[in-house]
Coordinates of N, CA and C in Angstrom, one line a residue:
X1 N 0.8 -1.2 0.0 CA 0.0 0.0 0.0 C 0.9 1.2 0.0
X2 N 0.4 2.3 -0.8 CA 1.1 3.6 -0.8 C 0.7 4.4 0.1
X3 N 1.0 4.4 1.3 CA 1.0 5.9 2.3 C 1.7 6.8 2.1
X4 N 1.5 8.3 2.6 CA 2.2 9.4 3.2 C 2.5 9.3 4.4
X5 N 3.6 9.0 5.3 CA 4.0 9.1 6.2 C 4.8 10.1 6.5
X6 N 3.9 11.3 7.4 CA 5.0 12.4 8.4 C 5.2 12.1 9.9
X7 N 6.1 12.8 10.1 CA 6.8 13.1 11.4 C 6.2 14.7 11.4
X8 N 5.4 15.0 12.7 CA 5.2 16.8 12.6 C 5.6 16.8 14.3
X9 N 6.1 18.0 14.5 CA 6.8 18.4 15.9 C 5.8 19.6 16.3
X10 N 4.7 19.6 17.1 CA 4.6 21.2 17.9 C 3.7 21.0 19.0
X11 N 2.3 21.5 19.1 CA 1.7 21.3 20.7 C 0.5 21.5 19.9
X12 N 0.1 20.6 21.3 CA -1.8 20.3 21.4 C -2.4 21.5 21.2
X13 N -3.4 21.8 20.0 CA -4.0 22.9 20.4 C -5.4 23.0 20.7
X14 N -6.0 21.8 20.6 CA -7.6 21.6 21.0 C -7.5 20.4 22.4
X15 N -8.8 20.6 22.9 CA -9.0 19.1 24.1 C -8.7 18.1 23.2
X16 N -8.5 17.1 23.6 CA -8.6 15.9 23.0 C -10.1 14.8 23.4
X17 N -10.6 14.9 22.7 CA -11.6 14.2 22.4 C -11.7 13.0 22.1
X18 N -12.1 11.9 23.0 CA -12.3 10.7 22.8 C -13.3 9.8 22.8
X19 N -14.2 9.1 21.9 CA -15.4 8.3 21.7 C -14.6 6.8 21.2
X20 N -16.0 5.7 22.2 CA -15.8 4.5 22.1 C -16.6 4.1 21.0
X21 N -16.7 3.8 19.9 CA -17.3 2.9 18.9 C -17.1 1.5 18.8
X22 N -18.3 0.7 17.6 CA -17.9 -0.3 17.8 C -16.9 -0.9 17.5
X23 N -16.3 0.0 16.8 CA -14.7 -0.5 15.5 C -14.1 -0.3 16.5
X24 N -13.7 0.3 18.1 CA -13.0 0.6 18.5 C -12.5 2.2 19.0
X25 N -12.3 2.6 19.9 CA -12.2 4.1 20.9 C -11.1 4.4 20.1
X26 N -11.7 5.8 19.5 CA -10.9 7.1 18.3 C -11.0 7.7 19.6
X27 N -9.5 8.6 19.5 CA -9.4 10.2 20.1 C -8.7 11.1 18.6
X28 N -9.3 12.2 19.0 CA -8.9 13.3 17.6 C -8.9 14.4 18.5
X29 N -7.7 15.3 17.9 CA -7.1 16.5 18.4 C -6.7 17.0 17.6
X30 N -6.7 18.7 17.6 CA -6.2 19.6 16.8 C -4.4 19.8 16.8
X31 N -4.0 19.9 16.0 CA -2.5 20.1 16.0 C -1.6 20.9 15.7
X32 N -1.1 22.0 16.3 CA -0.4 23.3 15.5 C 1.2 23.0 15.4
X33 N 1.3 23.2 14.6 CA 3.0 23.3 14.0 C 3.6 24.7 13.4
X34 N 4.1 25.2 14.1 CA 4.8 26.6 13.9 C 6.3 26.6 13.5
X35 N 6.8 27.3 12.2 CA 7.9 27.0 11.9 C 8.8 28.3 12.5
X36 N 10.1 27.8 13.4 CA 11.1 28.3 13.7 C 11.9 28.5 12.7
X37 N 12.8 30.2 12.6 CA 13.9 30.5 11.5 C 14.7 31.2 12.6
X38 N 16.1 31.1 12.3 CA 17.2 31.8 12.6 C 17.3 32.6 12.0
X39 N 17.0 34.5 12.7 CA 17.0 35.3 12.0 C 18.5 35.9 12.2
X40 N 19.4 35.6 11.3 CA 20.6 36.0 11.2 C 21.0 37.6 11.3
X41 N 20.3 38.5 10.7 CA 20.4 40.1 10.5 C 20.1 40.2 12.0
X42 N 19.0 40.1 12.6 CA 18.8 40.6 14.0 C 19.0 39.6 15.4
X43 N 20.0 38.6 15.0 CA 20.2 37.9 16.1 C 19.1 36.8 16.8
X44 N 17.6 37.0 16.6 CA 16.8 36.3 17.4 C 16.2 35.2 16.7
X45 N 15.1 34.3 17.0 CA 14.5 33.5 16.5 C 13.0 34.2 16.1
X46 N 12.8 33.6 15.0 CA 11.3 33.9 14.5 C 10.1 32.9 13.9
X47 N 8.9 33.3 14.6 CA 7.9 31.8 14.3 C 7.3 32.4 12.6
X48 N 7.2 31.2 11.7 CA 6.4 31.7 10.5 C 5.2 31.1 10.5
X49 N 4.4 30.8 9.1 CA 3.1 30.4 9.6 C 3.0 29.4 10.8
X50 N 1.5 28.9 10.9 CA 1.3 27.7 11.8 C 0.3 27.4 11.4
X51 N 0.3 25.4 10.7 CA 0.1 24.9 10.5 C -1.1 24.2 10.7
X52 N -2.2 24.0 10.8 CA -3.2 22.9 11.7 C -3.5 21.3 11.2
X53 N -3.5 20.6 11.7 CA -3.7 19.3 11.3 C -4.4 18.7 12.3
X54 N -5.8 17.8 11.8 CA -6.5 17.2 12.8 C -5.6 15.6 12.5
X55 N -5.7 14.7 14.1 CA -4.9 13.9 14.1 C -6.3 13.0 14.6
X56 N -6.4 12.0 14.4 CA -6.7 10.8 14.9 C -5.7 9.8 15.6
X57 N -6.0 8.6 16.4 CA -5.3 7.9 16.6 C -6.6 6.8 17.1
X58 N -6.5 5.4 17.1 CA -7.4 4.2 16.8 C -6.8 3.3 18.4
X59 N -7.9 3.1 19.1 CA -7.9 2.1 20.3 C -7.0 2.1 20.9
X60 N -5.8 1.6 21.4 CA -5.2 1.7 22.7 C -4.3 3.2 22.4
X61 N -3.9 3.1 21.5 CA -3.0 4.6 21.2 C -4.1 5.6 21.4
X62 N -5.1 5.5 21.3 CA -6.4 6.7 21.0 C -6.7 6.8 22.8
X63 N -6.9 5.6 23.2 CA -7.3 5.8 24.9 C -6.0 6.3 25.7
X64 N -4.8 5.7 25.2 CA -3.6 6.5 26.4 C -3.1 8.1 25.8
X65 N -3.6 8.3 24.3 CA -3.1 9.4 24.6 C -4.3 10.7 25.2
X66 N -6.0 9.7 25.0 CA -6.6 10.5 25.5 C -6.3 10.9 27.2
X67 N -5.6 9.8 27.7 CA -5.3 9.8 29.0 C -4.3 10.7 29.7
X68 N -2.9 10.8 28.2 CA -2.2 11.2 28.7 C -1.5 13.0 28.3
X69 N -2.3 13.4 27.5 CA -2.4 14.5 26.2 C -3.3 15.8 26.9
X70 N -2.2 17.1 27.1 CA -3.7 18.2 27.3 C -2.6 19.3 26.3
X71 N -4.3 20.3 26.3 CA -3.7 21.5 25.2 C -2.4 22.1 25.9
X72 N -1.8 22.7 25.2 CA -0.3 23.4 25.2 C 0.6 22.3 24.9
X73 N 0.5 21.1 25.1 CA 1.7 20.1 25.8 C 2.3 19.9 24.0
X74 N 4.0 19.8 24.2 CA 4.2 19.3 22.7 C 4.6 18.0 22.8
X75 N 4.4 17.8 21.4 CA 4.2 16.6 21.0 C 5.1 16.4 19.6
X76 N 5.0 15.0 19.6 CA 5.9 14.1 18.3 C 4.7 13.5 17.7
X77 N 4.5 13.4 16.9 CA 3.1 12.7 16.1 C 3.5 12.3 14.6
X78 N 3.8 10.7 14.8 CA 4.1 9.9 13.5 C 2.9 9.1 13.0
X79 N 2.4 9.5 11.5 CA 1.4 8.9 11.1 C 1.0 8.9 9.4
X80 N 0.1 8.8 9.0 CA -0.6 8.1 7.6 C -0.8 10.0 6.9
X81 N -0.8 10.6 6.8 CA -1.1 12.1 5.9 C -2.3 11.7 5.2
X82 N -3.3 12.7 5.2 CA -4.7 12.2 4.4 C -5.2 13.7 4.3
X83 N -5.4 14.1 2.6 CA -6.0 15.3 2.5 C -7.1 15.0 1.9
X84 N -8.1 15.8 2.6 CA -9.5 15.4 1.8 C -10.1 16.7 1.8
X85 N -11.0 16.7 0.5 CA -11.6 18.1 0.3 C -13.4 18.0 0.5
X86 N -13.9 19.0 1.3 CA -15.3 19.1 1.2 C -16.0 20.2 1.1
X87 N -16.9 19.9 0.9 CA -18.5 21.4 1.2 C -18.9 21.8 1.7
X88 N -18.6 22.6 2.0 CA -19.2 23.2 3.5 C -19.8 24.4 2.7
X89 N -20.7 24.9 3.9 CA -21.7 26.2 3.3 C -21.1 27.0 2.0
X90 N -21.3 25.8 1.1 CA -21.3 26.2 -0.4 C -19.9 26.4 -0.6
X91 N -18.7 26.5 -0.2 CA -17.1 26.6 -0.7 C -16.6 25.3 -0.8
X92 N -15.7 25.3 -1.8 CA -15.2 23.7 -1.1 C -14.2 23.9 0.0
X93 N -13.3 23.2 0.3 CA -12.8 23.4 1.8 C -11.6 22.3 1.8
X94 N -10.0 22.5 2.1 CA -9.2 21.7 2.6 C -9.3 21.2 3.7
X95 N -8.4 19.8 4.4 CA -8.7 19.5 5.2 C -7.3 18.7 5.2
X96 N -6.5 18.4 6.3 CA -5.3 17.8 6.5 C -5.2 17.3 7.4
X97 N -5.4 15.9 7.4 CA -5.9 15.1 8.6 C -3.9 14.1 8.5
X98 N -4.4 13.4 9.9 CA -3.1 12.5 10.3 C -3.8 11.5 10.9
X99 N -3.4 10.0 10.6 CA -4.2 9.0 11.4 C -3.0 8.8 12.0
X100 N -2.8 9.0 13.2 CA -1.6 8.3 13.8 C -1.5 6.9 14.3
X101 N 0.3 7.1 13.9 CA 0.7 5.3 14.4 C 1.1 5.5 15.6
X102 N 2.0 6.4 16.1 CA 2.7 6.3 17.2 C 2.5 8.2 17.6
X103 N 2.6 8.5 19.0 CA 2.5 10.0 19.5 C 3.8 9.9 20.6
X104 N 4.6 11.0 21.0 CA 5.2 11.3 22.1 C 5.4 12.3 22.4
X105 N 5.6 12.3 23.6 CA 5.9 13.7 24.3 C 7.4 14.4 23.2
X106 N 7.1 15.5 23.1 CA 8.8 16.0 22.7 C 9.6 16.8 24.2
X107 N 10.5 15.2 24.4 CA 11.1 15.5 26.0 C 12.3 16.4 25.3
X108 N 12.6 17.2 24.1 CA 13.9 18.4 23.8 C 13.2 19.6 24.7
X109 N 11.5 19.4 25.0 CA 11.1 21.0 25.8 C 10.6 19.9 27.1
X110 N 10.6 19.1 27.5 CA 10.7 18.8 29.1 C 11.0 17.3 29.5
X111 N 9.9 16.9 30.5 CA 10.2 15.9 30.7 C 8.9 15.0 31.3
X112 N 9.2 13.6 31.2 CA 7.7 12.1 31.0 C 7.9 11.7 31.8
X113 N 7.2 11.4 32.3 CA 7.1 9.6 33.1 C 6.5 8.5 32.6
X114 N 7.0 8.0 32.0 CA 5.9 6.2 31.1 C 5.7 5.2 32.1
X115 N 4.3 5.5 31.9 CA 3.7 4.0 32.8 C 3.1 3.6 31.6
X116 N 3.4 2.1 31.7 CA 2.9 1.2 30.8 C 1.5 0.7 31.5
X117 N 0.9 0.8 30.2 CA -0.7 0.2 30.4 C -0.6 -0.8 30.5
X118 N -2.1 -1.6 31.2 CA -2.1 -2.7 31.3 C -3.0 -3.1 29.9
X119 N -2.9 -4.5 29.5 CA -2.8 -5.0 28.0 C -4.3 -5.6 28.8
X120 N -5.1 -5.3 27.8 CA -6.7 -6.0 27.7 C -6.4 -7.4 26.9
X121 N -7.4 -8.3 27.5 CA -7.3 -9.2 26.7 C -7.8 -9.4 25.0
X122 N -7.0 -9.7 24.0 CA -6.9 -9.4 22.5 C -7.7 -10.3 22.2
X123 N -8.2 -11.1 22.8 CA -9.7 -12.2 22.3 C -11.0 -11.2 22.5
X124 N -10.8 -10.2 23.7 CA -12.3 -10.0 23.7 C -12.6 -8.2 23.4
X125 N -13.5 -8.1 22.6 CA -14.2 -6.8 22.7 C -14.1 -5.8 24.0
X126 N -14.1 -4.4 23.8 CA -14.3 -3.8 24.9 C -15.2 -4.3 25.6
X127 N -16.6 -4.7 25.1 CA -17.9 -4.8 25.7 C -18.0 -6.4 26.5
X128 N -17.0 -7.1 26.3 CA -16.5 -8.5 26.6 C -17.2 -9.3 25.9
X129 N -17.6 -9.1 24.7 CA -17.7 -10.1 23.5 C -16.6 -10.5 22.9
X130 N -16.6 -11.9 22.0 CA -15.3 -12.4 21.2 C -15.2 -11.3 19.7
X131 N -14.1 -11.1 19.5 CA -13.8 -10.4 18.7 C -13.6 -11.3 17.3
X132 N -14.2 -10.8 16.4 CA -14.0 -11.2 14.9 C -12.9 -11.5 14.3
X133 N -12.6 -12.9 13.6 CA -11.5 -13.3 13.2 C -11.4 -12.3 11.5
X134 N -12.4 -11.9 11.1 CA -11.7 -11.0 10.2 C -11.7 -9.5 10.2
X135 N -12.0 -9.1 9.1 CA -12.0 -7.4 9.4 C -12.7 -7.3 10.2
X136 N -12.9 -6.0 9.9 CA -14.2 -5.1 10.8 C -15.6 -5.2 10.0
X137 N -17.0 -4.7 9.9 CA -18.1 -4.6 9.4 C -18.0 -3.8 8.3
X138 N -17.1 -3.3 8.0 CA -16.8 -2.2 6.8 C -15.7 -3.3 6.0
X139 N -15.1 -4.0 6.4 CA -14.4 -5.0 5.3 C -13.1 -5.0 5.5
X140 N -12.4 -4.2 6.4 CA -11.2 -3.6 6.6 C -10.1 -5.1 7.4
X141 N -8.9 -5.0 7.1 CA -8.1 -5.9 7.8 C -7.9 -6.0 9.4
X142 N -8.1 -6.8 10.2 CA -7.6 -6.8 11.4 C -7.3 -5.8 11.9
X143 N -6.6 -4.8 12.8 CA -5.6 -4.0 12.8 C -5.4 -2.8 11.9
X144 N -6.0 -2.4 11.2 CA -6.6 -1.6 10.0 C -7.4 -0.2 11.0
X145 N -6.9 0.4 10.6 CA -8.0 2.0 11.1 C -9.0 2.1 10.7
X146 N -10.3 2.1 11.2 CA -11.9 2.1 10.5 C -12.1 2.6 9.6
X147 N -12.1 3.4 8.8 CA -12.8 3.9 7.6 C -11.1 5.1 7.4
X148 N -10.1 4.8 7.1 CA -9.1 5.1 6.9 C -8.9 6.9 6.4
X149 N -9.8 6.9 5.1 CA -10.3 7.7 4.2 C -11.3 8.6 4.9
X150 N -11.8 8.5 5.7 CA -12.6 9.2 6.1 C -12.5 10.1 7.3
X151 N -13.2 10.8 7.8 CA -13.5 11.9 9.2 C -13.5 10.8 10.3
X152 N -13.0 10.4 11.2 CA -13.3 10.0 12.4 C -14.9 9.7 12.9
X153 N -14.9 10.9 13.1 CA -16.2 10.9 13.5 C -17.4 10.5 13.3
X154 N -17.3 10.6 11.6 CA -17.9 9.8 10.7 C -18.1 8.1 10.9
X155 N -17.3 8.2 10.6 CA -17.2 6.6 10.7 C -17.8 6.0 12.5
X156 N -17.0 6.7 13.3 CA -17.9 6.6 14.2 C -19.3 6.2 14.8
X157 N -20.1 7.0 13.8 CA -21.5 6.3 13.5 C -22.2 7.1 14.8
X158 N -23.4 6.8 14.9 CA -24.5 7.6 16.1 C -24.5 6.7 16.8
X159 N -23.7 5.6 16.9 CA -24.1 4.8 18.4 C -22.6 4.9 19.5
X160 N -22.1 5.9 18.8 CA -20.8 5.9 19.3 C -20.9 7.3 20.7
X161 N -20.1 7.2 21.5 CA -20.0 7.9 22.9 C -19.2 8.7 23.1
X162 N -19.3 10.2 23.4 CA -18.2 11.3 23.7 C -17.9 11.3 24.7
X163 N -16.6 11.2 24.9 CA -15.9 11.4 26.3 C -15.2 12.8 26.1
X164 N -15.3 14.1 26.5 CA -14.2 15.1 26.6 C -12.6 14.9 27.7
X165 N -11.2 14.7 27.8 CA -10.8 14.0 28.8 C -9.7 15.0 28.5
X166 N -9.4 15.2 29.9 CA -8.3 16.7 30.0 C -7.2 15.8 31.2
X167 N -6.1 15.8 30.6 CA -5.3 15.1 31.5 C -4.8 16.0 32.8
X168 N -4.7 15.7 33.9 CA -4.2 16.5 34.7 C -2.8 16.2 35.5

């Protein structure tokens, strides 16, 4: 499969938002990236634009970082790049989404403590049903992000549950 794979460096700029579906508990957060220049003529540093990118991240990465993630905090966010265009009140509209594989603290501006989660059992559903030996209900591989191509939220579906979760 052909992905876009980025690396983006900067800080949380929305809550982090997390809903349990049946495909599995999505968290999505907003993401600013501001670029640093060495302003050589006047000695100092200078920020240029900033960037937004909505990120997703899918079931245990989506629950610890909803656990462990609040606005301001920076971050390392390695993931899938997905630009999708829509309609909104009559314009079309960009959109620059990231499904993430992996997130971290960026410890170059401080410092973590990693506690490892405890591992759910991989036979059973959150709900403590047996989990499906193939895809998911949409057709997707094992281990596959629900509706890849799509808005989170979306795919989510209306039976799905908001959690707002501010780590403290």
């Amino acid at each position: 499969m052909n992905d876009t794979t980025v690396t983006l460096v900067g800080n949380v700029a929305t809550a982090v938002e997390y809903r349990d579906t049946a495909a599995g508990g999505v968290a999505r957060f907003r993401f600013a990236v501001t670029a640093r220049r060495w302003d050589r003529e006047q000695g100092t540093w200078s920020d240029g634009p900033t960037s937004f990118y909505t990120v997703s991240a899918w079931r245990s990465l989506g629950a610890n970082l909803a656990a462990s993630v609040s606005v301001g905090e920076p971050l390392v966010v390695h993931g899938r790049l997905k630009v999708r265009e829509d309609e909104r009140d009559g314009q079309r509209k960009t959109f620059v989404d990231v499904a993430a594989l992996a997130v971290g603290h960026d410890l170059s501006r401080g410092t973590a403590a990693f506690r490892r989660a405890a591992r759910p059992d991989p036979e059973l559903r959150p709900d403590g049903g047996p989990r499906p030996l193939v895809g998911t209900a949409q057709g997707e591989p094992p281990g596959a992000a629900p509706g890849v191509d799509r808005d989170p939220w979306e795919v989510a579906g209306e039976e799905a549950t908001t959690l707002l979760v501010t780590a403290s």
